[in-house]
CSV table of C-alpha atoms in Angstrom, one decimal:
chain,number,residue,atom,x,y,z
A,1,MET,CA,-3.8,23.5,-26.9
A,2,LYS,CA,-3.1,21.0,-29.7
A,3,ASN,CA,-4.3,17.4,-29.2
A,4,LEU,CA,-1.7,14.6,-28.7
A,5,PRO,CA,-2.1,12.9,-32.2
A,6,LYS,CA,-1.5,16.2,-33.9
A,7,ILE,CA,1.6,16.9,-31.8
A,8,LEU,CA,3.0,13.4,-32.6
A,9,GLU,CA,2.3,13.8,-36.3
A,10,THR,CA,4.1,17.2,-36.6
A,11,ASN,CA,6.8,16.5,-34.0
A,12,ASP,CA,6.0,19.9,-32.4
A,13,PHE,CA,8.2,19.6,-29.3
A,14,LYS,CA,7.3,23.0,-27.9
A,15,ALA,CA,3.6,22.0,-28.0
A,16,MET,CA,4.5,18.6,-26.5
A,17,GLU,CA,6.3,20.3,-23.6
A,18,SER,CA,3.3,22.5,-22.9
A,19,TYR,CA,0.9,19.5,-23.2
A,20,LEU,CA,3.0,17.5,-20.8
A,21,GLY,CA,3.2,20.3,-18.3
A,22,ASP,CA,-0.6,20.7,-18.3
A,23,LEU,CA,-1.1,17.0,-18.0
A,24,MET,CA,1.2,16.6,-15.0
A,25,ALA,CA,-0.5,19.6,-13.4
A,26,GLU,CA,-3.9,18.0,-13.9
A,27,HIS,CA,-2.7,14.8,-12.1
A,28,LEU,CA,-0.7,16.6,-9.4
A,29,LYS,CA,-3.3,16.3,-6.6
A,30,GLU,CA,-3.9,12.6,-7.1
A,31,ASN,CA,-0.2,12.0,-7.4
A,32,ASN,CA,0.3,13.8,-4.1
A,33,PHE,CA,-2.3,11.5,-2.5
A,34,ALA,CA,-0.5,8.5,-3.9
A,35,LYS,CA,2.8,9.7,-2.5
A,36,GLU,CA,1.1,10.2,0.9
A,37,GLY,CA,-0.3,6.7,0.8
A,38,ARG,CA,3.1,5.2,0.2
A,39,LEU,CA,4.7,7.3,3.0
A,40,TYR,CA,2.1,6.1,5.5
A,41,TYR,CA,2.5,2.5,4.4
A,42,GLU,CA,6.3,2.9,5.2
A,43,ASN,CA,5.3,4.4,8.6
A,44,GLU,CA,6.5,7.8,7.6
A,45,ASN,CA,3.3,9.5,9.0
A,46,ALA,CA,2.7,13.2,9.0
A,47,ILE,CA,3.9,13.6,12.5
A,48,ARG,CA,7.5,12.5,11.6
A,49,ARG,CA,7.6,15.3,9.0
A,50,ARG,CA,6.3,17.9,11.4
A,51,ARG,CA,8.6,20.8,12.1
A,52,PRO,CA,10.0,21.2,15.7
A,53,ILE,CA,7.7,22.9,18.1
A,54,ASP,CA,9.9,25.9,18.7
A,55,GLU,CA,10.3,26.4,15.0
A,56,MET,CA,6.5,26.3,14.5
A,57,MET,CA,6.2,28.9,17.3
A,58,GLY,CA,8.8,31.1,15.6
A,59,LYS,CA,11.3,30.7,18.3
A,60,ALA,CA,15.1,30.7,17.7
A,61,LYS,CA,17.2,27.8,19.0
A,62,LEU,CA,18.6,30.0,21.7
A,63,ASP,CA,15.2,31.1,22.8
A,64,LYS,CA,13.6,27.7,23.4
A,65,ASN,CA,10.7,27.3,25.8
A,66,PRO,CA,12.3,25.6,28.9
A,67,LEU,CA,9.0,23.8,29.7
A,68,ARG,CA,8.8,22.3,26.2
A,69,SER,CA,12.1,20.6,25.6
A,70,GLY,CA,10.7,17.3,24.4
A,71,ASP,CA,9.7,16.9,20.8
A,72,PHE,CA,9.0,13.2,20.2
A,73,LYS,CA,7.4,12.2,16.9
A,74,ILE,CA,6.0,8.7,17.4
A,75,SER,CA,4.5,7.2,14.2
A,76,HIS,CA,2.1,4.2,14.2
A,77,ASN,CA,1.8,1.9,11.2
A,78,TRP,CA,-2.0,1.5,11.3
A,79,HIS,CA,-2.3,2.1,7.6
A,80,GLN,CA,0.3,-0.6,6.8
A,81,LEU,CA,-1.5,-3.1,9.1
A,82,LEU,CA,-4.9,-2.5,7.4
A,83,VAL,CA,-3.4,-2.7,3.9
A,84,ASN,CA,-1.5,-5.9,4.7
A,85,GLN,CA,-4.6,-7.4,6.2
A,86,LYS,CA,-6.6,-6.8,3.0
A,87,VAL,CA,-3.8,-7.9,0.6
A,88,ALA,CA,-3.0,-11.1,2.6
A,89,TYR,CA,-6.7,-12.0,3.0
A,90,LEU,CA,-7.4,-11.7,-0.8
A,91,PHE,CA,-4.0,-12.5,-2.4
A,92,SER,CA,-2.1,-14.9,-0.1
A,93,TYR,CA,-3.4,-17.4,-2.7
A,94,PRO,CA,-3.1,-15.7,-6.0
A,95,PRO,CA,-6.1,-15.9,-8.4
A,96,SER,CA,-6.2,-18.8,-10.8
A,97,PHE,CA,-7.5,-18.7,-14.4
A,98,ASP,CA,-9.5,-21.4,-16.2
A,99,CYS,CA,-10.4,-21.1,-19.9
A,100,GLY,CA,-11.9,-24.6,-20.1
A,101,SER,CA,-8.8,-26.2,-21.7
A,102,ALA,CA,-6.1,-28.0,-19.8
A,103,VAL,CA,-3.6,-27.2,-22.6
A,104,TYR,CA,-4.4,-23.5,-22.7
A,105,ASN,CA,-4.4,-23.3,-18.9
A,106,ALA,CA,-0.9,-24.8,-18.8
A,107,LYS,CA,0.3,-22.2,-21.4
A,108,ILE,CA,-1.2,-19.4,-19.3
A,109,ALA,CA,0.4,-20.7,-16.1
A,110,ALA,CA,3.8,-21.0,-17.9
A,111,ALA,CA,3.6,-17.5,-19.2
A,112,LEU,CA,2.7,-16.1,-15.8
A,113,GLY,CA,5.7,-17.8,-14.2
A,114,GLU,CA,6.7,-18.1,-10.6
A,115,ASP,CA,6.6,-14.3,-9.9
A,116,PHE,CA,2.9,-14.0,-10.5
A,117,SER,CA,2.0,-14.3,-6.8
A,118,ARG,CA,4.5,-11.6,-5.7
A,119,ILE,CA,3.5,-9.2,-8.5
A,120,VAL,CA,-0.2,-9.5,-7.7
A,121,LYS,CA,0.6,-8.8,-4.1
A,122,ASN,CA,2.6,-5.7,-5.0
A,123,LEU,CA,-0.2,-4.6,-7.4
A,124,ALA,CA,-2.8,-4.8,-4.6
A,125,ILE,CA,-0.6,-2.8,-2.3
A,126,ASP,CA,-0.1,-0.1,-4.9
A,127,ALA,CA,-3.9,0.0,-5.4
A,128,ALA,CA,-4.6,0.3,-1.7
A,129,ASN,CA,-1.9,3.1,-1.3
A,130,CYS,CA,-2.5,5.0,-4.5
A,131,GLY,CA,-6.0,4.2,-5.6
A,132,VAL,CA,-4.8,2.3,-8.6
A,133,GLY,CA,-2.0,-0.1,-9.5
A,134,TRP,CA,-0.6,-0.3,-13.0
A,135,LEU,CA,0.6,-3.5,-14.7
A,136,HIS,CA,2.9,-3.2,-17.6
A,137,MET,CA,3.5,-6.0,-20.1
A,138,TRP,CA,6.2,-6.4,-22.8
A,139,LYS,CA,8.2,-8.9,-24.8
A,140,ASP,CA,11.7,-9.4,-23.3
A,141,ALA,CA,15.0,-9.8,-25.1
A,142,GLU,CA,14.4,-13.6,-25.4
A,143,GLY,CA,10.9,-13.2,-26.8
A,144,ARG,CA,9.1,-14.2,-23.6
A,145,PHE,CA,6.1,-12.6,-22.0
A,146,ALA,CA,7.2,-10.2,-19.2
A,147,TYR,CA,5.2,-8.0,-16.9
A,148,THR,CA,5.7,-5.9,-13.7
A,149,THR,CA,4.1,-3.1,-11.7
A,150,ILE,CA,4.7,0.5,-12.5
A,151,ALA,CA,4.4,3.4,-10.0
A,152,LYS,CA,1.2,5.3,-10.4
A,153,GLU,CA,3.0,8.6,-10.3
A,154,GLU,CA,4.7,7.7,-13.6
A,155,ILE,CA,1.5,6.9,-15.6
A,156,TYR,CA,-0.7,9.4,-17.4
A,157,PRO,CA,-3.6,7.8,-19.4
A,158,ILE,CA,-5.2,9.8,-22.1
A,159,TYR,CA,-8.9,8.9,-22.8
A,160,GLY,CA,-11.0,9.6,-25.8
A,161,ASP,CA,-14.5,10.9,-26.0
A,162,VAL,CA,-16.1,7.5,-25.4
A,163,LEU,CA,-17.4,7.1,-21.8
A,164,GLY,CA,-16.0,4.0,-20.0
A,165,GLY,CA,-13.6,3.3,-22.8
A,166,LYS,CA,-10.0,2.3,-22.7
A,167,PRO,CA,-7.2,4.9,-23.0
A,168,GLN,CA,-6.2,6.0,-26.5
A,169,TYR,CA,-2.7,6.7,-25.2
A,170,VAL,CA,-0.7,6.0,-22.1
A,171,LEU,CA,2.3,8.3,-21.2
A,172,ARG,CA,5.0,7.0,-18.9
A,173,VAL,CA,7.2,9.8,-17.5
A,174,TYR,CA,10.1,8.9,-15.3
A,175,ASP,CA,13.6,10.1,-14.3
A,176,ALA,CA,16.7,8.3,-15.6
A,177,LEU,CA,20.4,8.9,-16.1
A,178,ASP,CA,21.8,9.8,-19.5
A,179,HIS,CA,25.2,8.8,-20.9
A,180,GLU,CA,26.9,11.6,-19.0
A,181,GLY,CA,25.4,10.5,-15.7
A,182,LYS,CA,23.0,13.5,-15.6
A,183,VAL,CA,19.3,13.1,-14.6
A,184,VAL,CA,16.9,13.5,-17.5
A,185,GLU,CA,13.2,12.9,-17.9
A,186,LYS,CA,12.2,10.0,-20.1
A,187,ILE,CA,8.9,10.1,-21.9
A,188,GLU,CA,7.2,7.1,-23.5
A,189,VAL,CA,4.0,7.5,-25.5
A,190,TRP,CA,2.2,4.2,-26.0
A,191,ASP,CA,-0.8,3.4,-28.2
A,192,LYS,CA,-2.3,0.1,-29.4
A,193,GLU,CA,0.4,-0.6,-31.9
A,194,SER,CA,3.6,1.3,-31.1
A,195,VAL,CA,5.6,3.3,-28.5
A,196,ARG,CA,7.5,6.5,-29.1
A,197,PHE,CA,10.5,7.5,-27.0
A,198,PHE,CA,11.4,11.1,-26.0
A,199,ILE,CA,13.9,12.6,-23.7
A,200,LYS,CA,13.7,15.9,-21.8
A,201,SER,CA,16.6,17.8,-20.4
A,202,GLN,CA,16.9,21.2,-18.8
A,203,LYS,CA,19.4,22.2,-21.5
A,204,SER,CA,17.7,21.2,-24.7
A,205,GLY,CA,14.1,20.5,-23.7
A,206,ILE,CA,12.2,17.6,-25.4
A,207,ALA,CA,13.7,15.7,-28.3
A,208,LYS,CA,13.5,12.2,-29.8
A,209,ASP,CA,15.2,9.6,-27.8
A,210,LEU,CA,17.4,7.5,-30.1
A,211,ALA,CA,19.2,5.5,-27.4
A,212,ASN,CA,20.5,2.0,-28.0
A,213,GLY,CA,21.3,2.8,-31.6
A,214,MET,CA,17.7,3.3,-32.8
A,215,VAL,CA,17.3,5.0,-36.2
A,216,ASP,CA,13.8,6.3,-35.2
A,217,ASN,CA,12.2,6.8,-31.8
A,218,CYS,CA,9.1,4.7,-32.8
A,219,VAL,CA,8.9,1.0,-32.1
A,220,PHE,CA,6.0,-1.5,-32.8
A,221,HIS,CA,5.4,-3.5,-29.6
A,222,GLY,CA,3.1,-6.2,-31.1
A,223,MET,CA,1.1,-6.7,-27.8
A,224,GLY,CA,-2.3,-6.2,-29.5
A,225,ASN,CA,-3.3,-3.3,-27.2
A,226,ILE,CA,-1.8,-0.7,-25.0
A,227,PRO,CA,0.3,-2.9,-22.6
A,228,PHE,CA,-0.6,-0.9,-19.5
A,229,VAL,CA,-3.6,-2.1,-17.5
A,230,PRO,CA,-5.1,-0.2,-14.4
A,231,PHE,CA,-6.2,-2.1,-11.4
A,232,TYR,CA,-8.4,0.2,-9.3
A,233,ASN,CA,-8.8,0.0,-5.5
A,234,ASN,CA,-12.5,0.8,-5.5
A,235,ARG,CA,-15.2,2.6,-7.6
A,236,SER,CA,-14.0,6.0,-6.3
A,237,LYS,CA,-10.4,5.2,-7.4
A,238,ILE,CA,-9.0,6.4,-4.1
A,239,GLY,CA,-6.6,4.7,-1.7
A,240,ASP,CA,-7.4,3.3,1.7
A,241,LEU,CA,-5.6,6.0,3.6
A,242,ALA,CA,-8.3,8.6,3.0
A,243,MET,CA,-10.7,6.7,5.3
A,244,VAL,CA,-8.4,6.6,8.4
A,245,LYS,CA,-5.8,9.4,8.0
A,246,ASP,CA,-7.4,11.9,10.4
A,247,LEU,CA,-7.7,9.1,13.0
A,248,ILE,CA,-4.1,7.9,12.6
A,249,ASP,CA,-2.8,11.5,12.8
A,250,GLN,CA,-4.8,12.1,16.0
A,251,TYR,CA,-3.5,8.8,17.5
A,252,ASP,CA,0.1,9.8,16.7
A,253,LEU,CA,-0.4,13.3,18.1
A,254,VAL,CA,-1.8,12.1,21.4
A,255,VAL,CA,0.9,9.5,22.0
A,256,SER,CA,3.7,11.9,21.0
A,257,GLY,CA,2.2,14.6,23.2
A,258,PHE,CA,2.1,12.2,26.2
A,259,ALA,CA,5.7,11.3,25.6
A,260,ASN,CA,6.6,15.0,25.5
A,261,ASP,CA,4.8,15.6,28.7
A,262,LEU,CA,6.7,12.8,30.4
A,263,ALA,CA,10.0,14.3,29.2
A,264,ASP,CA,9.1,18.0,29.9
A,265,ILE,CA,7.5,17.7,33.3
A,266,GLN,CA,9.9,16.0,35.8
A,267,GLU,CA,8.7,13.9,38.7
A,268,VAL,CA,9.9,16.5,41.3
A,269,ILE,CA,9.9,20.3,40.8
A,270,PHE,CA,11.8,22.5,43.3
A,271,VAL,CA,10.0,25.6,44.5
A,272,LEU,CA,12.6,28.2,45.7
A,273,ARG,CA,11.9,31.2,48.0
A,274,ASN,CA,14.5,33.9,48.5
A,275,TYR,CA,17.3,31.7,47.1
A,276,GLY,CA,20.7,33.1,47.9
A,277,GLY,CA,22.6,31.7,44.9
A,278,GLU,CA,23.4,33.3,41.6
A,279,ASP,CA,21.4,31.0,39.2
A,280,LEU,CA,19.8,27.6,38.9
A,281,ASN,CA,23.1,25.9,37.9
A,282,THR,CA,24.6,27.0,41.2
A,283,PHE,CA,21.5,25.6,43.0
A,284,LEU,CA,21.9,22.2,41.3
A,285,SER,CA,25.7,22.2,41.9
A,286,ASP,CA,25.3,23.0,45.7
A,287,LEU,CA,22.5,20.5,46.1
A,288,LYS,CA,24.6,17.7,44.5
A,289,ARG,CA,27.9,18.6,46.2
A,290,TYR,CA,26.9,19.8,49.7
A,291,LYS,CA,23.5,18.2,50.0
A,292,ALA,CA,22.4,21.7,51.1
A,293,ILE,CA,21.7,25.2,49.7
A,294,LYS,CA,21.7,28.7,51.0
A,295,VAL,CA,18.4,30.7,51.3
A,296,GLU,CA,18.0,34.2,52.6
A,297,GLY,CA,15.2,36.2,54.2
A,298,ASP,CA,14.1,39.5,52.8
A,299,ASN,CA,12.3,42.2,54.9
A,300,GLY,CA,11.6,39.7,57.6
A,301,SER,CA,10.4,37.0,55.3
A,302,ASP,CA,11.8,33.5,55.4
A,303,GLY,CA,13.5,31.7,52.6
A,304,GLY,CA,13.0,28.0,51.9
A,305,VAL,CA,12.8,25.2,49.4
A,306,GLU,CA,9.8,23.0,48.7
A,307,THR,CA,9.1,20.2,46.3
A,308,MET,CA,6.1,19.8,44.2
A,309,LYS,CA,4.9,16.8,42.2
A,310,ILE,CA,2.8,17.1,39.1
A,311,GLU,CA,0.5,14.2,38.2
A,312,ILE,CA,0.0,13.7,34.5
A,313,PRO,CA,-3.5,12.7,33.6
A,314,VAL,CA,-3.4,9.2,32.1
A,315,GLU,CA,-6.9,7.7,32.2
A,316,ALA,CA,-8.4,10.2,29.8
A,317,ARG,CA,-5.6,9.6,27.3
A,318,VAL,CA,-6.0,5.8,27.5
A,319,LYS,CA,-9.7,6.0,27.0
A,320,PHE,CA,-9.3,8.3,24.0
A,321,LEU,CA,-6.6,6.1,22.4
A,322,ASP,CA,-8.9,3.0,22.9
A,323,LEU,CA,-11.7,4.9,21.1
A,324,LEU,CA,-9.4,6.0,18.3
A,325,LYS,CA,-8.0,2.4,17.9
A,326,LYS,CA,-11.6,1.0,17.7
A,327,GLN,CA,-12.6,3.6,15.1
A,328,ILE,CA,-9.5,3.0,13.0
A,329,PHE,CA,-10.5,-0.6,12.5
A,330,ILE,CA,-14.1,0.3,11.9
A,331,SER,CA,-13.4,3.1,9.4
A,332,GLY,CA,-10.5,1.2,7.8
A,333,GLN,CA,-12.7,-2.0,7.6
A,334,GLY,CA,-10.1,-4.2,9.2
A,335,ILE,CA,-9.8,-6.8,11.9
A,336,ASN,CA,-8.7,-5.8,15.4
A,337,PRO,CA,-5.9,-8.2,16.3
A,338,ASP,CA,-6.9,-8.0,20.0
A,339,PRO,CA,-6.7,-11.6,21.5
A,340,GLU,CA,-10.0,-11.0,23.1
A,341,SER,CA,-11.6,-10.9,19.7
A,342,PHE,CA,-10.7,-14.5,18.9
A,343,GLY,CA,-10.5,-17.4,21.3
A,344,ASN,CA,-12.4,-20.6,20.4
A,345,SER,CA,-14.9,-18.8,18.2
A,346,SER,CA,-17.5,-20.6,16.1
A,347,GLY,CA,-17.5,-20.4,12.3
A,348,VAL,CA,-20.4,-17.9,12.4
A,349,ALA,CA,-18.5,-15.7,14.9
A,350,LEU,CA,-15.4,-15.8,12.8
A,351,LYS,CA,-17.3,-14.8,9.7
A,352,TYR,CA,-18.8,-11.8,11.6
A,353,LEU,CA,-15.2,-10.9,12.7
A,354,TYR,CA,-14.2,-10.8,9.0
A,355,SER,CA,-17.4,-9.0,7.8
A,356,LEU,CA,-15.9,-5.5,7.3
A,357,LEU,CA,-12.7,-6.9,5.7
A,358,GLU,CA,-14.8,-9.0,3.4
A,359,ILE,CA,-16.7,-5.9,2.2
A,360,LYS,CA,-13.5,-4.1,1.4
A,361,ALA,CA,-11.9,-7.1,-0.2
A,362,GLY,CA,-15.0,-7.8,-2.3
A,363,LEU,CA,-14.9,-4.2,-3.7
A,364,LEU,CA,-11.2,-4.7,-4.6
A,365,GLU,CA,-11.9,-8.0,-6.2
A,366,THR,CA,-14.6,-6.5,-8.4
A,367,GLU,CA,-12.2,-3.9,-9.7
A,368,PHE,CA,-9.4,-6.4,-10.1
A,369,ARG,CA,-11.6,-8.8,-12.1
A,370,SER,CA,-11.9,-6.0,-14.7
A,371,GLY,CA,-8.2,-5.4,-14.6
A,372,PHE,CA,-7.3,-9.1,-15.1
A,373,LYS,CA,-9.7,-9.3,-18.0
A,374,GLY,CA,-7.7,-6.6,-19.8
A,375,PHE,CA,-4.4,-8.3,-18.7
A,376,LEU,CA,-5.6,-11.7,-20.0
A,377,GLU,CA,-6.6,-10.3,-23.4
A,378,ILE,CA,-3.1,-9.1,-23.9
A,379,LEU,CA,-1.6,-12.3,-22.6
A,380,LEU,CA,-3.8,-14.5,-24.9
A,381,HIS,CA,-2.9,-12.3,-27.9
A,382,PHE,CA,0.8,-12.8,-27.1
A,383,LEU,CA,0.3,-16.6,-26.9
A,384,GLY,CA,-1.5,-16.6,-30.2
A,385,LEU,CA,-4.9,-17.6,-28.7
A,386,ASP,CA,-8.3,-16.1,-29.0
A,387,GLU,CA,-8.1,-13.0,-26.8
A,388,ASN,CA,-11.9,-12.9,-26.6
A,389,MET,CA,-12.3,-16.4,-25.2
A,390,PRO,CA,-14.1,-16.5,-21.8
A,391,VAL,CA,-11.7,-17.1,-18.9
A,392,LEU,CA,-13.0,-18.0,-15.4
A,393,GLN,CA,-11.2,-16.1,-12.6
A,394,ILE,CA,-11.0,-18.0,-9.3
A,395,TYR,CA,-10.2,-16.1,-6.0
A,396,SER,CA,-9.6,-17.7,-2.6
A,397,ARG,CA,-9.7,-16.0,0.8
A,398,ASN,CA,-7.0,-16.5,3.5
A,399,SER,CA,-8.8,-16.3,6.9
A,400,ILE,CA,-8.9,-18.0,10.3
A,401,GLU,CA,-11.4,-20.7,10.3
A,402,ASN,CA,-12.9,-23.2,12.8
A,403,GLU,CA,-11.4,-26.3,11.2
A,404,MET,CA,-13.3,-28.7,13.4
A,405,GLU,CA,-16.7,-27.3,12.3
A,406,ASP,CA,-15.6,-27.4,8.7
A,407,ALA,CA,-14.5,-31.0,8.9
A,408,GLU,CA,-17.7,-32.0,10.6
A,409,ILE,CA,-19.8,-30.3,7.9
A,410,ALA,CA,-17.7,-32.1,5.3
A,411,ALA,CA,-18.3,-35.5,7.0
A,412,LYS,CA,-22.0,-34.9,7.3
A,413,SER,CA,-22.3,-33.9,3.6
A,414,GLN,CA,-21.4,-37.4,2.3
A,415,GLY,CA,-24.1,-38.5,-0.1
A,416,ILE,CA,-25.7,-35.1,-0.3
A,417,VAL,CA,-23.1,-33.3,-2.5
A,418,SER,CA,-20.5,-34.6,-4.8
A,419,GLN,CA,-17.2,-36.0,-3.4
A,420,LYS,CA,-15.2,-33.4,-5.3
A,421,THR,CA,-17.2,-30.5,-3.7
A,422,ILE,CA,-16.5,-32.1,-0.2
A,423,VAL,CA,-12.8,-32.5,-1.0
A,424,ARG,CA,-12.5,-28.9,-2.4
A,425,ASN,CA,-14.0,-27.4,0.8
A,426,HIS,CA,-12.2,-29.6,3.4
A,427,PRO,CA,-9.9,-27.4,5.6
A,428,TRP,CA,-6.9,-29.7,5.1
A,429,VAL,CA,-7.0,-29.9,1.3
A,430,GLU,CA,-5.0,-27.4,-0.8
A,431,ASP,CA,-5.2,-29.0,-4.3
A,432,ALA,CA,-8.6,-30.7,-4.8
A,433,GLU,CA,-7.6,-32.4,-8.1
A,434,GLN,CA,-4.5,-34.0,-6.6
A,435,GLU,CA,-6.5,-35.1,-3.5
A,436,MET,CA,-9.1,-36.8,-5.8
A,437,MET,CA,-6.3,-38.6,-7.5
A,438,LEU,CA,-4.9,-39.8,-4.2
A,439,LEU,CA,-8.4,-41.0,-3.1
A,440,HIS,CA,-8.8,-42.9,-6.4
A,441,LYS,CA,-5.5,-44.6,-6.0
A,442,GLU,CA,-6.3,-45.6,-2.4
A,443,LYS,CA,-9.6,-47.0,-3.5
A,444,GLU,CA,-7.9,-49.1,-6.3
A,445,HIS,CA,-5.3,-50.4,-3.8
A,446,ILE,CA,-8.0,-51.5,-1.4
A,447,VAL,CA,-9.9,-53.3,-4.2
A,448,VAL,CA,-6.7,-55.2,-5.3
A,449,GLU,CA,-6.0,-56.2,-1.7
A,450,ASP,CA,-9.6,-57.6,-1.3
A,451,VAL,CA,-9.2,-59.6,-4.5
A,452,GLU,CA,-5.9,-61.2,-3.3
């Protein structure tokens, strides 16, 4: 198979189609995992996509098992809860960047804009669901810095021979509508300097995409590097669902099975001996209309009607569900929102409560620091600044704290650590710089009043 640079140089569209097919086949498994992660995040668990029981047993609709009429598919959003816990814990307060210059910091903040918090949150959700979130940057029509998340299923990075290096190319493949309203496949091939546009249709295969009046399908993007940056979920580059999927599926299965049992097995079952009617419909009609039914003896035996109650075992199911729930939070490294877990807990107890979540969030933060480094290099290049300048990344956690303990520690730290450190760690303070300015103004006001 030809390599991609040779294909692009010769415009060998047949080779490109073959190359693209092999590339998509290579990524098929991880793209399926990404799709599954998104489905579970939207509470479309496997049980909701399960075929009806009678269909799985090979029974026709007219030959249904009368004892198995219920087919509930109850899905539980455990995966969404665990992902939201991690994302809210780490990114309720988006990371801030400090390059040591107030002027440069202001330029970076202006370029990031007001949508930065939302985009970072979506990026973290993509990473948790798919194993990686992709951030794409470009220059918009007004010449401003623009960026957004791109679905993992659309991105195909091509790496060189250097281990641990950056991609040589990034292919973005996605469906779109052509000028006739038909679905076609758009293909973008990005490198450090340019992007080439192609289009694939069932009728004509792959060809150059000359949309929007372009003379050539190649455009120089001027971003200084490939403007696609991966943000991995962990070292293994897998989503969070892999750790809890079996447990969630079992939980859904037990709850759905219990609901089916309640629907299938009625409270009272009639046991008929030598019933004299034609069928069960006649029995139910006579019972409802006359409050009586006809029974017959056969060979000296007596007929009769008895009732029987079936007790559905509940205790074993409840214990098993409690065990599954506990293991979901352990394996998923989350926080069980059971009220008994909280109460008036001390700071040490709360830190212990968040210990598993902190481990998972810490691994994500490590990977995201690398991602934001690549993102900031492109942003600094766009702003005309030194893209290699060191930039401090600052992350804040969003967790339940014992504010009384924190406030007491702050008060007892007077004279031991700096006032700025105390202010920064006080539970009521959101902006330490602004709070220091307010303290300074109050101090000046008191001094002026004493002089007067």
